[in-house]
XYZ file of C-alpha atoms in Angstrom:
240
model
C 29.544 27.062 -8.703
C 28.116 27.458 -5.147
C 24.960 28.049 -5.757
C 24.573 25.382 -8.365
C 26.251 22.804 -5.234
C 23.284 24.071 -2.618
C 20.318 23.171 -5.429
C 22.141 20.077 -6.226
C 21.296 18.693 -2.409
C 17.759 20.232 -2.292
C 17.082 18.017 -4.736
C 18.100 15.346 -3.607
C 17.035 16.225 -0.124
C 13.452 16.298 -1.665
C 14.148 12.962 -3.416
C 14.756 11.257 -0.341
C 12.120 13.356 2.005
C 9.773 11.648 -0.927
C 11.039 8.183 -0.803
C 10.462 8.448 3.359
C 6.649 9.621 2.909
C 5.537 6.861 0.897
C 7.582 4.333 3.013
C 6.083 5.869 6.324
C 2.512 5.870 3.996
C 3.464 2.320 3.361
C 3.501 1.326 7.290
C 0.115 3.593 8.751
C -2.362 3.027 6.581
C -6.411 2.755 6.260
C -8.183 1.394 3.158
C -11.699 0.752 2.209
C -12.773 -1.374 -0.747
C -16.395 -2.086 -1.856
C -16.622 -5.460 -3.001
C -18.848 -6.398 -5.179
C -20.225 -9.819 -6.114
C -22.446 -10.629 -9.279
C -23.240 -13.924 -11.890
C -20.655 -13.246 -15.261
C -24.305 -13.882 -17.306
C -25.978 -10.341 -15.375
C -29.492 -11.840 -14.545
C -28.836 -11.819 -10.785
C -28.509 -8.562 -9.232
C -24.925 -7.382 -7.867
C -24.417 -7.371 -4.659
C -22.130 -4.417 -2.648
C -20.895 -4.865 0.648
C -17.690 -2.938 1.932
C -14.271 -3.667 3.995
C -11.851 -1.725 6.084
C -8.944 -2.211 6.126
C -6.830 -0.510 8.922
C -2.465 -0.730 9.230
C 0.322 -0.159 11.077
C 3.492 -1.598 11.313
C 2.911 -4.611 13.222
C -0.129 -5.500 13.125
C -3.755 -4.974 10.297
C -7.619 -5.314 11.341
C -10.021 -5.684 8.936
C -13.369 -4.754 9.277
C -16.650 -6.518 7.559
C -19.747 -4.205 6.980
C -22.180 -6.969 6.739
C -21.456 -8.902 10.286
C -20.169 -5.531 12.081
C -17.047 -8.159 12.926
C -13.477 -6.604 12.807
C -10.289 -8.946 12.789
C -7.111 -7.815 14.513
C -4.081 -9.786 12.959
C -0.986 -8.477 15.322
C 2.584 -9.595 14.771
C 4.472 -10.571 18.026
C 7.742 -10.068 18.840
C 8.878 -14.103 18.552
C 7.378 -14.083 14.947
C 3.570 -15.559 15.851
C 0.692 -14.470 15.129
C -2.028 -13.504 16.969
C -6.113 -12.936 16.107
C -8.655 -11.326 18.163
C -11.810 -11.009 17.009
C -13.953 -7.974 17.922
C -17.562 -7.665 17.633
C -18.544 -3.515 17.692
C -21.758 -4.117 18.407
C -20.958 -6.031 22.143
C -17.938 -4.278 22.587
C -16.435 -7.971 23.145
C -14.010 -9.839 21.840
C -12.542 -12.934 21.302
C -8.732 -13.639 21.608
C -6.684 -16.673 19.481
C -3.402 -17.431 20.403
C -0.787 -19.016 17.367
C -1.677 -22.705 19.379
C -5.484 -22.489 19.004
C -4.778 -21.405 14.960
C -3.604 -24.859 14.026
C -4.191 -24.282 10.071
C -3.408 -21.196 9.902
C 0.846 -21.506 9.197
C 2.663 -19.300 10.861
C 5.632 -18.296 8.704
C 6.273 -14.653 6.643
C 3.668 -15.758 3.749
C 0.740 -15.953 6.018
C 1.418 -13.320 7.830
C 2.160 -10.896 4.784
C -1.436 -12.346 3.254
C -2.906 -10.240 6.102
C -1.152 -7.398 6.305
C -0.856 -6.637 2.371
C -4.404 -8.513 1.666
C -1.917 -10.323 -1.247
C 1.376 -12.122 -0.212
C 4.482 -12.106 -2.630
C 3.996 -16.041 -3.164
C 0.559 -15.086 -5.484
C 1.638 -12.687 -6.788
C 5.026 -14.512 -8.591
C 1.918 -16.950 -9.669
C 0.553 -14.055 -11.397
C 1.589 -12.394 -15.327
C 3.069 -8.577 -15.227
C 1.124 -6.413 -18.030
C 2.135 -3.401 -17.672
C 2.661 -0.741 -15.263
C 0.447 2.828 -14.905
C 1.511 5.979 -13.296
C 4.890 6.612 -11.543
C 5.688 7.450 -8.011
C 3.226 7.036 -5.485
C 0.187 6.271 -7.773
C 2.375 3.716 -9.463
C -0.134 0.997 -9.837
C 1.460 -2.740 -12.182
C -1.496 -4.824 -13.748
C -1.112 -8.573 -13.114
C -3.136 -10.912 -14.667
C -2.993 -15.483 -14.174
C -2.388 -17.626 -16.823
C -4.521 -18.362 -19.367
C -5.116 -21.926 -18.212
C -5.935 -21.155 -14.697
C -9.742 -22.083 -13.348
C -9.540 -18.987 -10.937
C -9.090 -15.958 -13.829
C -7.518 -13.030 -11.237
C -6.833 -9.420 -12.644
C -5.399 -7.352 -10.291
C -4.326 -3.604 -9.996
C -1.495 -3.776 -7.248
C 0.277 -0.464 -5.930
C 4.037 -1.214 -4.785
C 4.259 1.498 -2.863
C 1.711 0.985 -0.687
C 1.819 -2.490 -0.479
C -2.248 -3.292 -1.836
C -4.697 -3.895 -4.088
C -6.369 -0.991 -5.807
C -8.790 -3.342 -8.066
C -8.567 -7.015 -8.016
C -11.376 -8.887 -10.018
C -11.705 -12.625 -9.431
C -13.596 -14.624 -11.770
C -14.881 -18.020 -10.737
C -17.007 -19.759 -13.494
C -19.778 -17.422 -14.005
C -19.141 -15.651 -10.481
C -17.614 -12.543 -10.721
C -15.816 -10.871 -7.497
C -15.089 -7.558 -7.998
C -12.858 -5.554 -5.100
C -12.063 -1.377 -5.622
C -10.880 0.478 -4.102
C -12.720 3.929 -3.043
C -10.447 5.468 -0.405
C -7.032 5.454 1.080
C -6.142 7.092 4.459
C -3.165 8.324 4.911
C -3.553 10.568 8.353
C -1.862 8.417 10.996
C -3.850 9.926 13.885
C -7.109 8.273 12.010
C -5.400 5.330 11.478
C -4.497 5.181 15.379
C -8.003 6.073 15.914
C -9.390 3.004 14.710
C -6.505 1.029 16.261
C -7.264 2.742 20.100
C -11.249 2.280 19.481
C -11.428 -1.072 20.899
C -8.965 -1.266 23.772
C -11.612 -1.026 26.405
C -13.918 -4.101 24.615
C -14.136 -7.217 27.367
C -11.783 -10.270 25.786
C -11.769 -13.806 25.971
C -9.478 -15.677 25.926
C -10.818 -18.583 22.507
C -8.762 -21.932 25.595
C -11.113 -20.823 28.067
C -14.543 -20.375 26.435
C -15.426 -23.381 27.027
C -15.589 -22.761 31.020
C -17.719 -19.727 29.874
C -20.780 -20.797 28.417
C -22.903 -20.094 30.253
C -21.888 -16.133 29.095
C -25.131 -14.927 27.338
C -22.710 -13.304 24.194
C -20.270 -16.180 24.284
C -23.367 -18.890 23.666
C -24.522 -16.215 20.592
C -21.459 -16.053 19.386
C -20.868 -20.202 19.189
C -24.561 -20.833 17.878
C -23.932 -18.179 14.873
C -20.696 -19.414 14.091
C -18.260 -16.954 14.832
C -16.092 -18.252 17.681
C -14.086 -20.504 15.127
C -10.954 -18.866 13.895
C -10.791 -17.666 10.439
C -8.664 -19.339 7.824
C -5.428 -17.905 6.132
C -5.831 -16.465 2.474
C -8.591 -14.166 0.514
C -11.677 -12.876 2.263
C -15.217 -11.913 0.780
C -16.942 -8.733 2.877
C -18.761 -11.080 4.625
C -15.308 -12.572 6.588
C -15.972 -15.982 4.355
C -13.033 -17.968 3.002
C -12.589 -18.070 -0.965
């Protein structure tokens, strides 16, 4: 009986540890996506780009490979959301306070749309089809209603709170997001967050007083200074 009791507690301990491990990986994770844009008629050559996501408990960084631009969304202690846009080639950055983003609603859904790419309200609008695998590898398949103008097919990992595959069809335009690598090493995730700490930052509100700065003038001309919209983005950081 004593031996059975010991085995029982060992089993409970192992199960609890596994659950905690999944939760920890959800909080600190990196994800690399390959994004393919194509025409459903097959006449145009598909274009492929890469998007990186690096997440810790209160912030998430997106890196858009096509533009060498990274965006850090941070949840502050007052529950407001702050954006810092990094230009890795120049080791410079622009900081946007909540007041600088009037069209970005400061609420939980919009924070989660950044933190996990797909907000809960969007999942609620989709139809659950089936569940694949179990544990940390579980994937739930969702799809949009047949009558929707934009057709969505989503493979969602509930433990990492991230899509593993997302297919969006709008008319003849087909966009596919495919998770190609998942990084759960917390040190690698932290290294990605830390590597931009030395960048020179400019507050968005101070740009008007620094238009003579060649870097800021160039970014204004290229349209990079305005803050992002809320919602889903393509690999260029453009609002979808």
